[in-house]
Amino acid sequence: MKIRTAEAIAVVIVIAIIIYGIVPLLVSTSPADMKSGDTYYIEGKITSELEKSNFSIFILNTGSTNVTVYYQGVAPAVGSYVLVKGTYTTIPLFSDLGILKASNVYYWLYIL
């Protein structure tokens, strides 16, 4: 009976670990599909950042492209995996360039 319980707990833990790593991929939007003025989730790895006392600007590598993110707060360190929720805005005169203004930046231990 104790072995069955331990096996069940182990299976639940493994499933939880897999779900944790998949969630960012399930909710994330491809940068190519983002439209100005809409809110999106996007996941990736921070490759560089500029941090001031009350805001951060960082480059998020999504695997397919880099996205510039503006965040009113302190961003996780370079090299961190994050899930970002924010509103995408294109830069006037450069419709193919845009910035994601983040309302939330969630530090993620790993992404599958």
mmCIF file of C-alpha atoms in Angstrom:
data_model
loop_
_atom_site.group_PDB
_atom_site.id
_atom_site.type_symbol
_atom_site.label_atom_id
_atom_site.label_comp_id
_atom_site.label_asym_id
_atom_site.label_seq_id
_atom_site.Cartn_x
_atom_site.Cartn_y
_atom_site.Cartn_z
ATOM 1 C CA MET A 1 0.000 0.000 0.000
ATOM 2 C CA LYS A 2 2.835 2.424 0.867
ATOM 3 C CA ILE A 3 4.590 1.694 -2.449
ATOM 4 C CA ARG A 4 1.409 2.499 -4.421
ATOM 5 C CA THR A 5 1.026 5.805 -2.566
ATOM 6 C CA ALA A 6 4.671 6.719 -3.210
ATOM 7 C CA GLU A 7 4.265 5.853 -6.907
ATOM 8 C CA ALA A 8 1.123 7.977 -7.158
ATOM 9 C CA ILE A 9 2.854 10.930 -5.503
ATOM 10 C CA ALA A 10 5.853 10.535 -7.844
ATOM 11 C CA VAL A 11 3.564 10.524 -10.895
ATOM 12 C CA VAL A 12 1.745 13.660 -9.694
ATOM 13 C CA ILE A 13 5.083 15.436 -9.138
ATOM 14 C CA VAL A 14 6.378 14.493 -12.598
ATOM 15 C CA ILE A 15 3.149 15.688 -14.236
ATOM 16 C CA ALA A 16 3.311 18.975 -12.305
ATOM 17 C CA ILE A 17 6.923 19.540 -13.402
ATOM 18 C CA ILE A 18 6.024 18.920 -17.054
ATOM 19 C CA ILE A 19 2.963 21.192 -16.896
ATOM 20 C CA TYR A 20 5.064 23.957 -15.279
ATOM 21 C CA GLY A 21 7.514 23.826 -18.202
ATOM 22 C CA ILE A 22 4.769 23.782 -20.849
ATOM 23 C CA VAL A 23 2.507 26.589 -19.545
ATOM 24 C CA PRO A 24 4.590 29.435 -21.068
ATOM 25 C CA LEU A 25 4.542 27.716 -24.454
ATOM 26 C CA LEU A 26 0.776 27.231 -24.328
ATOM 27 C CA VAL A 27 -0.081 30.852 -23.490
ATOM 28 C CA SER A 28 2.663 32.560 -25.517
ATOM 29 C CA THR A 29 1.979 34.395 -28.780
ATOM 30 C CA SER A 30 4.377 34.408 -31.712
ATOM 31 C CA PRO A 31 5.883 37.904 -32.182
ATOM 32 C CA ALA A 32 4.941 37.731 -35.872
ATOM 33 C CA ASP A 33 1.249 37.480 -34.883
ATOM 34 C CA MET A 34 1.217 40.485 -32.529
ATOM 35 C CA LYS A 35 -0.814 43.562 -33.468
ATOM 36 C CA SER A 36 -0.386 47.049 -32.046
ATOM 37 C CA GLY A 37 -2.639 47.843 -29.105
ATOM 38 C CA ASP A 38 -3.384 44.225 -28.138
ATOM 39 C CA THR A 39 -2.273 42.456 -24.965
ATOM 40 C CA TYR A 40 -0.224 39.260 -25.188
ATOM 41 C CA TYR A 41 1.799 36.751 -23.231
ATOM 42 C CA ILE A 42 5.258 36.049 -24.610
ATOM 43 C CA GLU A 43 8.002 33.791 -23.276
ATOM 44 C CA GLY A 44 11.733 33.678 -23.713
ATOM 45 C CA LYS A 45 15.169 34.323 -22.303
ATOM 46 C CA ILE A 46 16.453 37.774 -21.357
ATOM 47 C CA THR A 47 19.589 38.411 -23.423
ATOM 48 C CA SER A 48 20.363 41.994 -22.383
ATOM 49 C CA GLU A 49 18.858 44.690 -20.201
ATOM 50 C CA LEU A 50 19.083 48.314 -19.221
ATOM 51 C CA GLU A 51 17.852 48.994 -15.719
ATOM 52 C CA LYS A 52 17.158 52.327 -14.076
ATOM 53 C CA SER A 53 15.696 53.036 -10.649
ATOM 54 C CA ASN A 54 12.059 52.807 -11.717
ATOM 55 C CA PHE A 55 12.034 50.874 -15.015
ATOM 56 C CA SER A 56 13.749 48.206 -17.104
ATOM 57 C CA ILE A 57 14.162 47.752 -20.830
ATOM 58 C CA PHE A 58 15.282 44.319 -21.924
ATOM 59 C CA ILE A 59 15.638 42.166 -25.007
ATOM 60 C CA LEU A 60 13.678 38.917 -24.881
ATOM 61 C CA ASN A 61 14.821 36.116 -27.183
ATOM 62 C CA THR A 62 11.765 34.027 -28.059
ATOM 63 C CA GLY A 63 13.690 31.434 -30.031
ATOM 64 C CA SER A 64 12.531 32.844 -33.361
ATOM 65 C CA THR A 65 13.193 36.562 -32.830
ATOM 66 C CA ASN A 66 14.089 39.229 -30.297
ATOM 67 C CA VAL A 67 11.439 41.453 -28.716
ATOM 68 C CA THR A 68 12.128 44.700 -26.869
ATOM 69 C CA VAL A 69 10.258 44.860 -23.550
ATOM 70 C CA TYR A 70 9.655 47.941 -21.404
ATOM 71 C CA TYR A 71 8.785 47.160 -17.779
ATOM 72 C CA GLN A 72 7.935 49.575 -14.963
ATOM 73 C CA GLY A 73 9.932 47.623 -12.386
ATOM 74 C CA VAL A 74 13.035 45.523 -11.896
ATOM 75 C CA ALA A 75 13.423 42.731 -14.437
ATOM 76 C CA PRO A 76 15.045 39.381 -13.646
ATOM 77 C CA ALA A 77 18.740 39.024 -14.493
ATOM 78 C CA VAL A 78 20.145 38.474 -17.978
ATOM 79 C CA GLY A 79 19.898 34.778 -18.801
ATOM 80 C CA SER A 80 16.601 34.311 -16.945
ATOM 81 C CA TYR A 81 13.596 32.667 -18.545
ATOM 82 C CA VAL A 82 10.480 34.788 -18.196
ATOM 83 C CA LEU A 83 6.828 34.892 -19.150
ATOM 84 C CA VAL A 84 5.795 38.467 -19.942
ATOM 85 C CA LYS A 85 2.274 39.885 -20.131
ATOM 86 C CA GLY A 86 2.032 43.198 -21.924
ATOM 87 C CA THR A 87 0.603 45.430 -24.606
ATOM 88 C CA TYR A 88 2.374 45.511 -27.952
ATOM 89 C CA THR A 89 2.926 48.894 -29.585
ATOM 90 C CA THR A 90 4.517 49.544 -32.963
ATOM 91 C CA ILE A 91 6.902 52.443 -33.352
ATOM 92 C CA PRO A 92 5.543 55.157 -35.681
ATOM 93 C CA LEU A 93 7.258 55.186 -39.105
ATOM 94 C CA PHE A 94 8.681 51.719 -38.371
ATOM 95 C CA SER A 95 5.650 49.424 -38.431
ATOM 96 C CA ASP A 96 7.833 46.310 -38.346
ATOM 97 C CA LEU A 97 9.450 47.441 -35.078
ATOM 98 C CA GLY A 98 7.622 47.387 -31.798
ATOM 99 C CA ILE A 99 7.856 47.344 -28.041
ATOM 100 C CA LEU A 100 5.980 45.190 -25.583
ATOM 101 C CA LYS A 101 4.998 47.346 -22.591
ATOM 102 C CA ALA A 102 4.921 44.763 -19.812
ATOM 103 C CA SER A 103 2.351 44.850 -17.060
ATOM 104 C CA ASN A 104 3.801 41.678 -15.461
ATOM 105 C CA VAL A 105 7.094 39.821 -15.790
ATOM 106 C CA TYR A 106 7.066 36.326 -14.286
ATOM 107 C CA TYR A 107 10.408 34.656 -13.571
ATOM 108 C CA TRP A 108 10.283 31.040 -14.785
ATOM 109 C CA LEU A 109 12.740 28.364 -13.678
ATOM 110 C CA TYR A 110 12.669 26.625 -17.059
ATOM 111 C CA ILE A 111 10.665 26.350 -20.245
ATOM 112 C CA LEU A 112 10.405 23.104 -22.190
#
